[in-house]
PDB file of C-alpha atoms in Angstrom:
ATOM      1  CA  MET T   1     -48.077 -27.716  22.145  1.00 36.00           C
ATOM      2  CA  LEU T   2     -45.970 -30.365  20.402  1.00 37.00           C
ATOM      3  CA  LYS T   3     -46.388 -28.486  17.144  1.00 38.00           C
ATOM      4  CA  LEU T   4     -45.289 -25.259  18.807  1.00 36.00           C
ATOM      5  CA  LYS T   5     -42.271 -27.000  20.297  1.00 35.00           C
ATOM      6  CA  TRP T   6     -41.408 -28.457  16.874  1.00 33.00           C
ATOM      7  CA  ALA T   7     -41.796 -25.051  15.263  1.00 41.00           C
ATOM      8  CA  LEU T   8     -39.507 -23.443  17.837  1.00 38.00           C
ATOM      9  CA  GLY T   9     -37.016 -26.239  17.239  1.00 41.00           C
ATOM     10  CA  ALA T  10     -37.135 -25.557  13.504  1.00 43.00           C
ATOM     11  CA  VAL T  11     -36.545 -21.865  14.153  1.00 42.00           C
ATOM     12  CA  ALA T  12     -33.591 -22.717  16.394  1.00 41.00           C
ATOM     13  CA  ALA T  13     -32.173 -25.056  13.755  1.00 43.00           C
ATOM     14  CA  LEU T  14     -32.510 -22.327  11.128  1.00 40.00           C
ATOM     15  CA  ALA T  15     -30.762 -19.846  13.413  1.00 42.00           C
ATOM     16  CA  VAL T  16     -27.895 -22.303  13.897  1.00 43.00           C
ATOM     17  CA  THR T  17     -27.670 -22.867  10.146  1.00 44.00           C
ATOM     18  CA  VAL T  18     -27.641 -19.139   9.432  1.00 45.00           C
ATOM     19  CA  ASN T  19     -25.030 -18.608  12.116  1.00 43.00           C
ATOM     20  CA  LEU T  20     -22.855 -21.385  10.717  1.00 45.00           C
ATOM     21  CA  GLY T  21     -23.309 -19.855   7.281  1.00 46.00           C
ATOM     22  CA  ARG T  22     -21.742 -16.667   8.622  1.00 53.00           C
ATOM     23  CA  ALA T  23     -19.003 -18.249  10.714  1.00 52.00           C
ATOM     24  CA  ALA T  24     -15.998 -16.039  11.306  1.00 54.00           C
ATOM     25  CA  ASP T  25     -13.705 -18.489   9.493  1.00 66.00           C
ATOM     26  CA  ASP T  26     -15.796 -18.631   6.300  1.00 91.00           C
ATOM     27  CA  VAL T  27     -13.857 -17.816   3.146  1.00 95.00           C
ATOM     28  CA  TYR T  28     -15.154 -16.143  -0.005  1.00 97.00           C
ATOM     29  CA  ASP T  29     -14.124 -15.899  -3.635  1.00 96.00           C
ATOM     30  CA  LEU T  30     -14.094 -12.149  -4.335  1.00 96.00           C
ATOM     31  CA  ARG T  31     -13.321 -12.535  -8.037  1.00 95.00           C
ATOM     32  CA  GLY T  32     -16.451 -14.523  -8.747  1.00 94.00           C
ATOM     33  CA  PRO T  33     -17.244 -16.639 -11.809  1.00 95.00           C
ATOM     34  CA  ALA T  34     -16.007 -16.039 -15.348  1.00 95.00           C
ATOM     35  CA  PRO T  35     -18.261 -14.114 -17.753  1.00 95.00           C
ATOM     36  CA  VAL T  36     -20.570 -16.149 -19.974  1.00 95.00           C
ATOM     37  CA  LYS T  37     -21.477 -15.596 -23.603  1.00 97.00           C
ATOM     38  CA  GLY T  38     -24.949 -14.060 -23.849  1.00 96.00           C
ATOM     39  CA  GLN T  39     -24.859 -12.246 -20.501  1.00 96.00           C
ATOM     40  CA  THR T  40     -26.181  -8.684 -20.687  1.00 97.00           C
ATOM     41  CA  PHE T  41     -25.172  -6.049 -18.152  1.00 96.00           C
ATOM     42  CA  VAL T  42     -27.159  -2.866 -17.488  1.00 97.00           C
ATOM     43  CA  ASN T  43     -25.025  -0.125 -15.999  1.00 95.00           C
ATOM     44  CA  LYS T  44     -26.060   3.302 -14.725  1.00 96.00           C
ATOM     45  CA  GLY T  45     -23.634   5.817 -13.280  1.00 94.00           C
ATOM     46  CA  THR T  46     -23.166   9.383 -12.122  1.00 95.00           C
ATOM     47  CA  LEU T  47     -19.972  11.372 -11.556  1.00 93.00           C
ATOM     48  CA  LYS T  48     -19.931  14.804  -9.929  1.00 95.00           C
ATOM     49  CA  ILE T  49     -17.297  17.482  -9.446  1.00 93.00           C
ATOM     50  CA  LYS T  50     -18.640  20.234  -7.201  1.00 94.00           C
ATOM     51  CA  ASP T  51     -17.525  23.858  -6.838  1.00 94.00           C
ATOM     52  CA  ALA T  52     -14.202  23.208  -8.505  1.00 93.00           C
ATOM     53  CA  ASP T  53     -11.818  26.171  -8.538  1.00 94.00           C
ATOM     54  CA  THR T  54     -10.841  26.545 -12.186  1.00 92.00           C
ATOM     55  CA  THR T  55      -8.455  28.728 -14.157  1.00 92.00           C
ATOM     56  CA  MET T  56      -8.535  28.795 -17.953  1.00 89.00           C
ATOM     57  CA  LYS T  57      -6.043  30.575 -20.193  1.00 89.00           C
ATOM     58  CA  VAL T  58      -6.895  31.084 -23.839  1.00 84.00           C
ATOM     59  CA  ALA T  59      -5.702  33.561 -26.475  1.00 80.00           C
ATOM     60  CA  GLY T  60      -3.656  35.466 -23.912  1.00 82.00           C
ATOM     61  CA  GLN T  61      -6.566  35.913 -21.505  1.00 88.00           C
ATOM     62  CA  THR T  62      -7.071  34.330 -18.084  1.00 91.00           C
ATOM     63  CA  VAL T  63     -10.502  33.476 -16.712  1.00 89.00           C
ATOM     64  CA  ASN T  64     -11.136  32.356 -13.122  1.00 91.00           C
ATOM     65  CA  LEU T  65     -14.374  30.479 -12.525  1.00 91.00           C
ATOM     66  CA  THR T  66     -16.116  27.869 -10.395  1.00 94.00           C
ATOM     67  CA  ILE T  67     -17.377  24.763 -12.148  1.00 92.00           C
ATOM     68  CA  ASN T  68     -20.003  22.168 -11.235  1.00 93.00           C
ATOM     69  CA  LEU T  69     -19.920  19.084 -13.444  1.00 93.00           C
ATOM     70  CA  VAL T  70     -22.386  16.185 -13.537  1.00 94.00           C
ATOM     71  CA  VAL T  71     -21.729  13.282 -15.890  1.00 93.00           C
ATOM     72  CA  THR T  72     -24.500  10.701 -16.292  1.00 95.00           C
ATOM     73  CA  SER T  73     -24.371   7.453 -18.223  1.00 95.00           C
ATOM     74  CA  GLU T  74     -26.567   4.465 -18.926  1.00 97.00           C
ATOM     75  CA  GLU T  75     -25.622   1.582 -21.164  1.00 96.00           C
ATOM     76  CA  GLU T  76     -26.499  -2.021 -21.912  1.00 97.00           C
ATOM     77  CA  SER T  77     -23.597  -4.357 -22.756  1.00 97.00           C
ATOM     78  CA  LYS T  78     -23.890  -7.904 -24.103  1.00 97.00           C
ATOM     79  CA  VAL T  79     -21.113 -10.507 -24.034  1.00 97.00           C
ATOM     80  CA  LEU T  80     -20.600 -11.893 -27.564  1.00 98.00           C
ATOM     81  CA  ALA T  81     -17.454 -13.999 -27.010  1.00 98.00           C
ATOM     82  CA  VAL T  82     -15.191 -15.044 -24.132  1.00 97.00           C
ATOM     83  CA  ASP T  83     -11.757 -16.581 -23.679  1.00 95.00           C
ATOM     84  CA  GLY T  84     -11.331 -17.949 -20.174  1.00 95.00           C
ATOM     85  CA  ARG T  85     -12.135 -15.093 -17.796  1.00 94.00           C
ATOM     86  CA  ASN T  86     -11.841 -12.406 -20.456  1.00 94.00           C
ATOM     87  CA  VAL T  87     -14.537 -11.018 -22.702  1.00 96.00           C
ATOM     88  CA  THR T  88     -13.124 -10.801 -26.220  1.00 97.00           C
ATOM     89  CA  LYS T  89     -16.133  -9.332 -28.015  1.00 97.00           C
ATOM     90  CA  SER T  90     -19.099  -7.309 -26.789  1.00 97.00           C
ATOM     91  CA  GLN T  91     -21.914  -5.088 -27.959  1.00 97.00           C
ATOM     92  CA  THR T  92     -22.856  -1.949 -26.034  1.00 97.00           C
ATOM     93  CA  LYS T  93     -25.939   0.166 -26.535  1.00 97.00           C
ATOM     94  CA  ILE T  94     -25.207   3.645 -25.182  1.00 97.00           C
ATOM     95  CA  ILE T  95     -28.577   4.821 -23.907  1.00 97.00           C
ATOM     96  CA  LYS T  96     -27.348   7.978 -22.201  1.00 96.00           C
ATOM     97  CA  GLU T  97     -23.948   9.629 -21.946  1.00 94.00           C
ATOM     98  CA  ARG T  98     -23.737  13.349 -21.282  1.00 94.00           C
ATOM     99  CA  ALA T  99     -22.269  16.103 -19.153  1.00 92.00           C
ATOM    100  CA  ASP T 100     -24.119  18.970 -17.494  1.00 94.00           C
ATOM    101  CA  VAL T 101     -21.757  21.859 -16.754  1.00 92.00           C
ATOM    102  CA  THR T 102     -22.519  24.980 -14.720  1.00 93.00           C
ATOM    103  CA  ALA T 103     -19.821  27.659 -14.628  1.00 90.00           C
ATOM    104  CA  ASN T 104     -19.948  30.636 -12.308  1.00 89.00           C
ATOM    105  CA  VAL T 105     -18.033  33.632 -13.661  1.00 84.00           C
ATOM    106  CA  GLY T 106     -18.146  36.896 -11.748  1.00 80.00           C
ATOM    107  CA  GLY T 107     -21.299  35.842  -9.900  1.00 82.00           C
ATOM    108  CA  SER T 108     -23.215  34.813 -13.023  1.00 85.00           C
ATOM    109  CA  ASP T 109     -24.061  31.189 -13.850  1.00 88.00           C
ATOM    110  CA  MET T 110     -23.793  29.706 -17.318  1.00 89.00           C
ATOM    111  CA  THR T 111     -25.182  26.188 -17.899  1.00 91.00           C
ATOM    112  CA  HIS T 112     -24.439  23.859 -20.782  1.00 90.00           C
ATOM    113  CA  THR T 113     -25.458  20.248 -21.512  1.00 91.00           C
ATOM    114  CA  GLU T 114     -23.230  18.254 -23.836  1.00 89.00           C
ATOM    115  CA  PRO T 115     -24.154  14.712 -24.948  1.00 92.00           C
ATOM    116  CA  THR T 116     -21.232  12.669 -26.215  1.00 91.00           C
ATOM    117  CA  ALA T 117     -20.972  11.868 -29.898  1.00 93.00           C
ATOM    118  CA  LEU T 118     -21.778   8.222 -29.071  1.00 95.00           C
ATOM    119  CA  GLU T 119     -25.033   8.744 -27.181  1.00 96.00           C
ATOM    120  CA  LYS T 120     -27.827   6.594 -28.721  1.00 96.00           C
ATOM    121  CA  GLU T 121     -25.269   4.579 -30.731  1.00 96.00           C
ATOM    122  CA  THR T 122     -24.502   0.850 -30.507  1.00 97.00           C
ATOM    123  CA  VAL T 123     -20.821  -0.095 -30.335  1.00 97.00           C
ATOM    124  CA  ILE T 124     -19.196  -3.410 -31.225  1.00 97.00           C
ATOM    125  CA  SER T 125     -15.945  -3.929 -29.295  1.00 96.00           C
ATOM    126  CA  GLU T 126     -13.460  -6.673 -30.161  1.00 96.00           C
ATOM    127  CA  ARG T 127     -10.212  -7.460 -28.389  1.00 92.00           C
ATOM    128  CA  ASP T 128      -7.105  -7.631 -30.559  1.00 88.00           C
ATOM    129  CA  GLY T 129      -4.414  -8.865 -28.179  1.00 84.00           C
ATOM    130  CA  LYS T 130      -4.400  -6.284 -25.378  1.00 81.00           C
ATOM    131  CA  VAL T 131      -6.051  -3.615 -27.525  1.00 86.00           C
ATOM    132  CA  TRP T 132      -9.757  -3.047 -28.098  1.00 91.00           C
ATOM    133  CA  LYS T 133     -11.037  -2.120 -31.542  1.00 94.00           C
ATOM    134  CA  HIS T 134     -14.460  -0.551 -31.892  1.00 95.00           C
ATOM    135  CA  SER T 135     -17.021   0.034 -34.613  1.00 96.00           C
ATOM    136  CA  LEU T 136     -20.583   1.309 -34.811  1.00 97.00           C
ATOM    137  CA  VAL T 137     -23.521  -0.861 -35.820  1.00 96.00           C
ATOM    138  CA  ASP T 138     -25.100   0.064 -39.170  1.00 88.00           C
ATOM    139  CA  THR T 139     -23.114   3.289 -39.622  1.00 92.00           C
ATOM    140  CA  LYS T 140     -19.598   4.658 -40.073  1.00 95.00           C
ATOM    141  CA  PRO T 141     -18.301   6.871 -37.257  1.00 95.00           C
ATOM    142  CA  ASN T 142     -17.588  10.528 -37.949  1.00 94.00           C
ATOM    143  CA  GLU T 143     -14.309  12.085 -36.820  1.00 91.00           C
ATOM    144  CA  LYS T 144     -15.608  13.026 -33.368  1.00 89.00           C
ATOM    145  CA  GLN T 145     -17.055   9.570 -32.855  1.00 93.00           C
ATOM    146  CA  LYS T 146     -13.762   7.958 -33.915  1.00 92.00           C
ATOM    147  CA  LYS T 147     -11.936   9.873 -31.174  1.00 87.00           C
ATOM    148  CA  GLU T 148     -14.460   8.826 -28.552  1.00 89.00           C
ATOM    149  CA  LEU T 149     -14.337   5.199 -29.714  1.00 91.00           C
ATOM    150  CA  ASP T 150     -10.552   5.241 -29.296  1.00 87.00           C
ATOM    151  CA  SER T 151     -10.941   6.196 -25.626  1.00 84.00           C
ATOM    152  CA  ARG T 152     -13.279   3.282 -24.814  1.00 87.00           C
ATOM    153  CA  ASN T 153     -12.678  -0.236 -23.547  1.00 86.00           C
ATOM    154  CA  GLY T 154     -14.838  -3.297 -23.921  1.00 90.00           C
ATOM    155  CA  ILE T 155     -16.086  -5.339 -20.958  1.00 91.00           C
ATOM    156  CA  GLU T 156     -13.067  -5.849 -18.686  1.00 90.00           C
ATOM    157  CA  ASN T 157     -12.686  -8.175 -15.729  1.00 88.00           C
ATOM    158  CA  ASP T 158     -11.423  -6.698 -12.475  1.00 91.00           C
ATOM    159  CA  ASP T 159      -9.478  -9.726 -11.232  1.00 93.00           C
ATOM    160  CA  ASP T 160      -6.340  -7.647 -10.632  1.00 92.00           C
ATOM    161  CA  LEU T 161      -8.159  -5.756  -7.867  1.00 93.00           C
ATOM    162  CA  TYR T 162      -9.005  -8.872  -5.822  1.00 95.00           C
ATOM    163  CA  PRO T 163      -7.106 -11.775  -4.240  1.00 95.00           C
ATOM    164  CA  ALA T 164      -6.767 -14.935  -6.335  1.00 94.00           C
ATOM    165  CA  GLU T 165      -7.430 -17.105  -3.257  1.00 96.00           C
ATOM    166  CA  LYS T 166     -10.560 -17.245  -1.111  1.00 97.00           C
ATOM    167  CA  VAL T 167     -10.407 -14.871   1.868  1.00 97.00           C
ATOM    168  CA  LYS T 168     -12.196 -14.178   5.155  1.00 96.00           C
ATOM    169  CA  VAL T 169     -14.130 -11.087   6.159  1.00 97.00           C
ATOM    170  CA  GLY T 170     -11.592  -8.610   7.510  1.00 96.00           C
ATOM    171  CA  HIS T 171      -8.913  -9.538   4.969  1.00 97.00           C
ATOM    172  CA  THR T 172      -6.782  -6.598   3.804  1.00 98.00           C
ATOM    173  CA  TRP T 173      -4.495  -6.242   0.800  1.00 97.00           C
ATOM    174  CA  LYS T 174      -2.810  -3.664  -1.420  1.00 95.00           C
ATOM    175  CA  VAL T 175      -2.942  -3.296  -5.182  1.00 92.00           C
ATOM    176  CA  ASP T 176      -1.001  -1.159  -7.596  1.00 88.00           C
ATOM    177  CA  ALA T 177      -3.246   1.600  -8.906  1.00 79.00           C
ATOM    178  CA  ALA T 178      -2.116   0.606 -12.407  1.00 74.00           C
ATOM    179  CA  ALA T 179      -4.629  -2.244 -12.007  1.00 80.00           C
ATOM    180  CA  LEU T 180      -7.273   0.442 -12.487  1.00 78.00           C
ATOM    181  CA  THR T 181      -5.991   1.372 -15.953  1.00 76.00           C
ATOM    182  CA  LYS T 182      -8.353  -0.889 -17.872  1.00 69.00           C
ATOM    183  CA  MET T 183     -11.236   0.187 -15.643  1.00 68.00           C
ATOM    184  CA  LEU T 184     -10.563   3.861 -16.357  1.00 74.00           C
ATOM    185  CA  GLY T 185     -10.504   3.331 -20.113  1.00 71.00           C
ATOM    186  CA  ASN T 186      -8.062   4.292 -22.834  1.00 72.00           C
ATOM    187  CA  SER T 187      -8.425   8.004 -22.084  1.00 77.00           C
ATOM    188  CA  PHE T 188      -5.991   7.543 -19.162  1.00 83.00           C
ATOM    189  CA  SER T 189      -2.381   6.411 -19.161  1.00 84.00           C
ATOM    190  CA  ASP T 190       0.597   6.279 -16.776  1.00 88.00           C
ATOM    191  CA  VAL T 191      -1.622   5.435 -13.804  1.00 89.00           C
ATOM    192  CA  LYS T 192       0.482   5.275 -10.613  1.00 91.00           C
ATOM    193  CA  GLY T 193      -0.154   4.898  -6.897  1.00 91.00           C
ATOM    194  CA  LYS T 194      -1.392   2.333  -4.376  1.00 91.00           C
ATOM    195  CA  LEU T 195      -4.810   1.270  -3.103  1.00 91.00           C
ATOM    196  CA  ASP T 196      -5.456  -0.135   0.380  1.00 95.00           C
ATOM    197  CA  GLN T 197      -8.391  -2.542   0.242  1.00 96.00           C
ATOM    198  CA  LYS T 198     -10.414  -4.327   2.901  1.00 98.00           C
ATOM    199  CA  PHE T 199     -13.174  -6.943   2.782  1.00 98.00           C
ATOM    200  CA  VAL T 200     -15.340  -5.417   5.515  1.00 97.00           C
ATOM    201  CA  LYS T 201     -18.493  -7.572   5.541  1.00 96.00           C
ATOM    202  CA  VAL T 202     -21.128  -9.520   3.631  1.00 97.00           C
ATOM    203  CA  GLU T 203     -24.365  -7.615   3.035  1.00 96.00           C
ATOM    204  CA  LYS T 204     -27.506  -8.210   0.997  1.00 95.00           C
ATOM    205  CA  VAL T 205     -28.345  -5.733  -1.777  1.00 94.00           C
ATOM    206  CA  ASP T 206     -31.800  -6.246  -3.278  1.00 90.00           C
ATOM    207  CA  GLY T 207     -31.776  -9.784  -1.923  1.00 91.00           C
ATOM    208  CA  GLU T 208     -28.346 -10.598  -3.363  1.00 92.00           C
ATOM    209  CA  GLU T 209     -25.438 -11.442  -1.063  1.00 96.00           C
ATOM    210  CA  CYS T 210     -22.531  -9.101  -1.710  1.00 97.00           C
ATOM    211  CA  ALA T 211     -18.987  -8.717  -0.455  1.00 97.00           C
ATOM    212  CA  VAL T 212     -18.498  -5.144   0.713  1.00 98.00           C
ATOM    213  CA  VAL T 213     -14.992  -3.952  -0.154  1.00 97.00           C
ATOM    214  CA  GLU T 214     -13.580  -0.570   0.837  1.00 97.00           C
ATOM    215  CA  SER T 215     -10.683   0.904  -1.135  1.00 95.00           C
ATOM    216  CA  THR T 216      -8.695   4.037  -0.329  1.00 95.00           C
ATOM    217  CA  GLY T 217      -5.690   5.585  -1.965  1.00 93.00           C
ATOM    218  CA  LYS T 218      -4.053   8.272  -4.041  1.00 93.00           C
ATOM    219  CA  LEU T 219      -3.238   7.973  -7.703  1.00 91.00           C
ATOM    220  CA  THR T 220      -1.792  10.049 -10.480  1.00 92.00           C
ATOM    221  CA  ALA T 221      -2.352   9.659 -14.203  1.00 90.00           C
ATOM    222  CA  LYS T 222      -2.182  11.325 -17.578  1.00 89.00           C
ATOM    223  CA  MET T 223      -5.482  12.115 -19.279  1.00 85.00           C
ATOM    224  CA  LYS T 224      -5.499  12.089 -23.059  1.00 79.00           C
ATOM    225  CA  ASP T 225      -6.881  14.824 -25.252  1.00 76.00           C
ATOM    226  CA  ASP T 226      -7.014  14.087 -28.971  1.00 70.00           C
ATOM    227  CA  GLY T 227      -5.145  10.877 -28.225  1.00 70.00           C
ATOM    228  CA  GLU T 228      -2.229  12.638 -26.531  1.00 77.00           C
ATOM    229  CA  PRO T 229      -1.560  12.586 -22.739  1.00 80.00           C
ATOM    230  CA  THR T 230      -1.683  16.349 -22.181  1.00 84.00           C
ATOM    231  CA  ILE T 231      -3.372  16.657 -18.760  1.00 90.00           C
ATOM    232  CA  ASP T 232      -1.890  15.666 -15.381  1.00 93.00           C
ATOM    233  CA  VAL T 233      -4.474  14.244 -12.977  1.00 92.00           C
ATOM    234  CA  GLU T 234      -4.252  13.571  -9.232  1.00 94.00           C
ATOM    235  CA  MET T 235      -7.031  11.848  -7.282  1.00 93.00           C
ATOM    236  CA  GLU T 236      -7.529  10.914  -3.647  1.00 95.00           C
ATOM    237  CA  LEU T 237     -10.409   8.453  -3.383  1.00 93.00           C
ATOM    238  CA  LYS T 238     -12.443   6.296  -1.045  1.00 96.00           C
ATOM    239  CA  VAL T 239     -14.482   3.648  -2.869  1.00 95.00           C
ATOM    240  CA  THR T 240     -17.079   1.236  -1.478  1.00 97.00           C
ATOM    241  CA  THR T 241     -17.944  -1.696  -3.736  1.00 96.00           C
ATOM    242  CA  TYR T 242     -20.804  -4.154  -3.275  1.00 97.00           C
ATOM    243  CA  LYS T 243     -19.738  -7.208  -5.298  1.00 97.00           C
ATOM    244  CA  SER T 244     -22.174 -10.075  -5.817  1.00 96.00           C
ATOM    245  CA  LEU T 245     -20.801 -13.330  -4.438  1.00 96.00           C
ATOM    246  CA  LYS T 246     -22.958 -15.256  -6.900  1.00 95.00           C
ATOM    247  CA  THR T 247     -22.260 -13.438 -10.166  1.00 94.00           C
ATOM    248  CA  GLY T 248     -19.132 -11.360  -9.475  1.00 94.00           C
ATOM    249  CA  VAL T 249     -20.959  -8.240 -10.668  1.00 95.00           C
ATOM    250  CA  ASN T 250     -20.404  -4.932  -8.852  1.00 95.00           C
ATOM    251  CA  VAL T 251     -24.095  -4.393  -8.201  1.00 96.00           C
ATOM    252  CA  LYS T 252     -23.438  -1.092  -6.443  1.00 96.00           C
ATOM    253  CA  GLU T 253     -20.490   1.231  -6.053  1.00 96.00           C
ATOM    254  CA  LYS T 254     -19.943   4.681  -4.597  1.00 96.00           C
ATOM    255  CA  PHE T 255     -16.915   6.894  -4.215  1.00 95.00           C
ATOM    256  CA  ASP T 256     -15.829  10.321  -3.038  1.00 95.00           C
ATOM    257  CA  GLY T 257     -12.611  12.249  -2.719  1.00 96.00           C
ATOM    258  CA  LYS T 258     -10.625  15.046  -4.321  1.00 96.00           C
ATOM    259  CA  ILE T 259      -9.397  15.641  -7.843  1.00 94.00           C
ATOM    260  CA  SER T 260      -6.986  18.101  -9.407  1.00 95.00           C
ATOM    261  CA  LEU T 261      -5.961  18.378 -13.021  1.00 92.00           C
ATOM    262  CA  GLU T 262      -3.706  20.642 -15.011  1.00 93.00           C
ATOM    263  CA  GLY T 263      -2.732  20.720 -18.652  1.00 90.00           C
ATOM    264  CA  VAL T 264      -3.774  21.594 -22.187  1.00 88.00           C
ATOM    265  CA  GLN T 265      -7.112  20.730 -23.763  1.00 83.00           C
ATOM    266  CA  LYS T 266      -8.452  21.514 -27.214  1.00 78.00           C
ATOM    267  CA  MET T 267     -11.819  23.227 -27.502  1.00 72.00           C
ATOM    268  CA  ASP T 268     -12.964  23.642 -31.115  1.00 69.00           C
ATOM    269  CA  ASP T 269      -9.332  23.349 -32.242  1.00 74.00           C
ATOM    270  CA  ILE T 270      -8.268  26.102 -29.820  1.00 80.00           C
ATOM    271  CA  LYS T 271      -5.724  25.110 -27.176  1.00 85.00           C
ATOM    272  CA  VAL T 272      -6.787  26.014 -23.649  1.00 87.00           C
ATOM    273  CA  ASP T 273      -4.567  25.831 -20.563  1.00 91.00           C
ATOM    274  CA  ILE T 274      -6.772  24.534 -17.770  1.00 90.00           C
ATOM    275  CA  LYS T 275      -6.254  24.033 -14.046  1.00 93.00           C
ATOM    276  CA  MET T 276      -9.014  22.618 -11.855  1.00 93.00           C
ATOM    277  CA  SER T 277      -9.354  21.229  -8.325  1.00 96.00           C
ATOM    278  CA  GLY T 278     -12.316  20.256  -6.172  1.00 96.00           C
ATOM    279  CA  PRO T 279     -14.280  17.430  -4.528  1.00 97.00           C
ATOM    280  CA  ILE T 280     -15.345  14.476  -6.672  1.00 95.00           C
ATOM    281  CA  SER T 281     -18.023  11.855  -6.003  1.00 96.00           C
ATOM    282  CA  GLY T 282     -20.066   9.303  -7.855  1.00 95.00           C
ATOM    283  CA  ASP T 283     -22.097   6.136  -7.787  1.00 95.00           C
ATOM    284  CA  SER T 284     -23.075   3.345 -10.134  1.00 95.00           C
ATOM    285  CA  THR T 285     -25.234   0.236 -10.330  1.00 96.00           C
ATOM    286  CA  THR T 286     -24.860  -2.837 -12.509  1.00 95.00           C
ATOM    287  CA  SER T 287     -27.375  -5.609 -12.980  1.00 95.00           C
ATOM    288  CA  LEU T 288     -27.662  -8.724 -15.129  1.00 93.00           C
ATOM    289  CA  LYS T 289     -30.563  -8.439 -17.537  1.00 88.00           C
ATOM    290  CA  LYS T 290     -32.914 -11.394 -17.292  1.00 77.00           C
TER     291      LYS T 290
END
């Protein structure tokens, strides 16, 4: 009986410890630690635009259609050099990067799968001031690959999205949507708007304690085509991020909302006026390779 009493006491002590560990006044560093040379991140993501009402004008003709778009990506990025909290050089193996498009025109479906010109390539990215410069390992990029390299970023920190000080669960703050510019990549410019963010709870994901942060807001931006900002984009989003308190990695993220875009895009050197609007959603996971 003494052993049982001791065991129950140990359980009670553990419960107190766990409870203290989750006290309401606990504070957390949402930015997490700085990146370390040699770290390798494995990222997988999906983006979907469903039943988007689309109008395309080309060569004097107008086509109305409904588009379903699924973009999938998988890449492995290694930190090669750091300066403080910033990665200054990285290597990324692009395992998968492609779009599956289904267009419904007059009741008939047409499906097309388009891998990017960088799928299966390995990219070296090096920061030159605020600008990233990219090259391919063991090969020279062709013209299409050069354009896609110009729209990429290297590994960026997301400090601008989180408070510099430690905060409690329930903390709310606002950030300028321009803080998302480096997350969106060089294919976007003139990002404007505001995001409302809230640290809603701490939750374990695959055994790893994560800060759960919800972000909502509207933003506008210019999307580049052939290096020029020719397409106006508007997005209304709700994003839920699961950010590891130990590593600072966004181990899981999901979002949904609405998107509309309008402008001019080149298709095989032919200018097409395009207008599209519909629901957008997506999810991603990131893990540190051991």
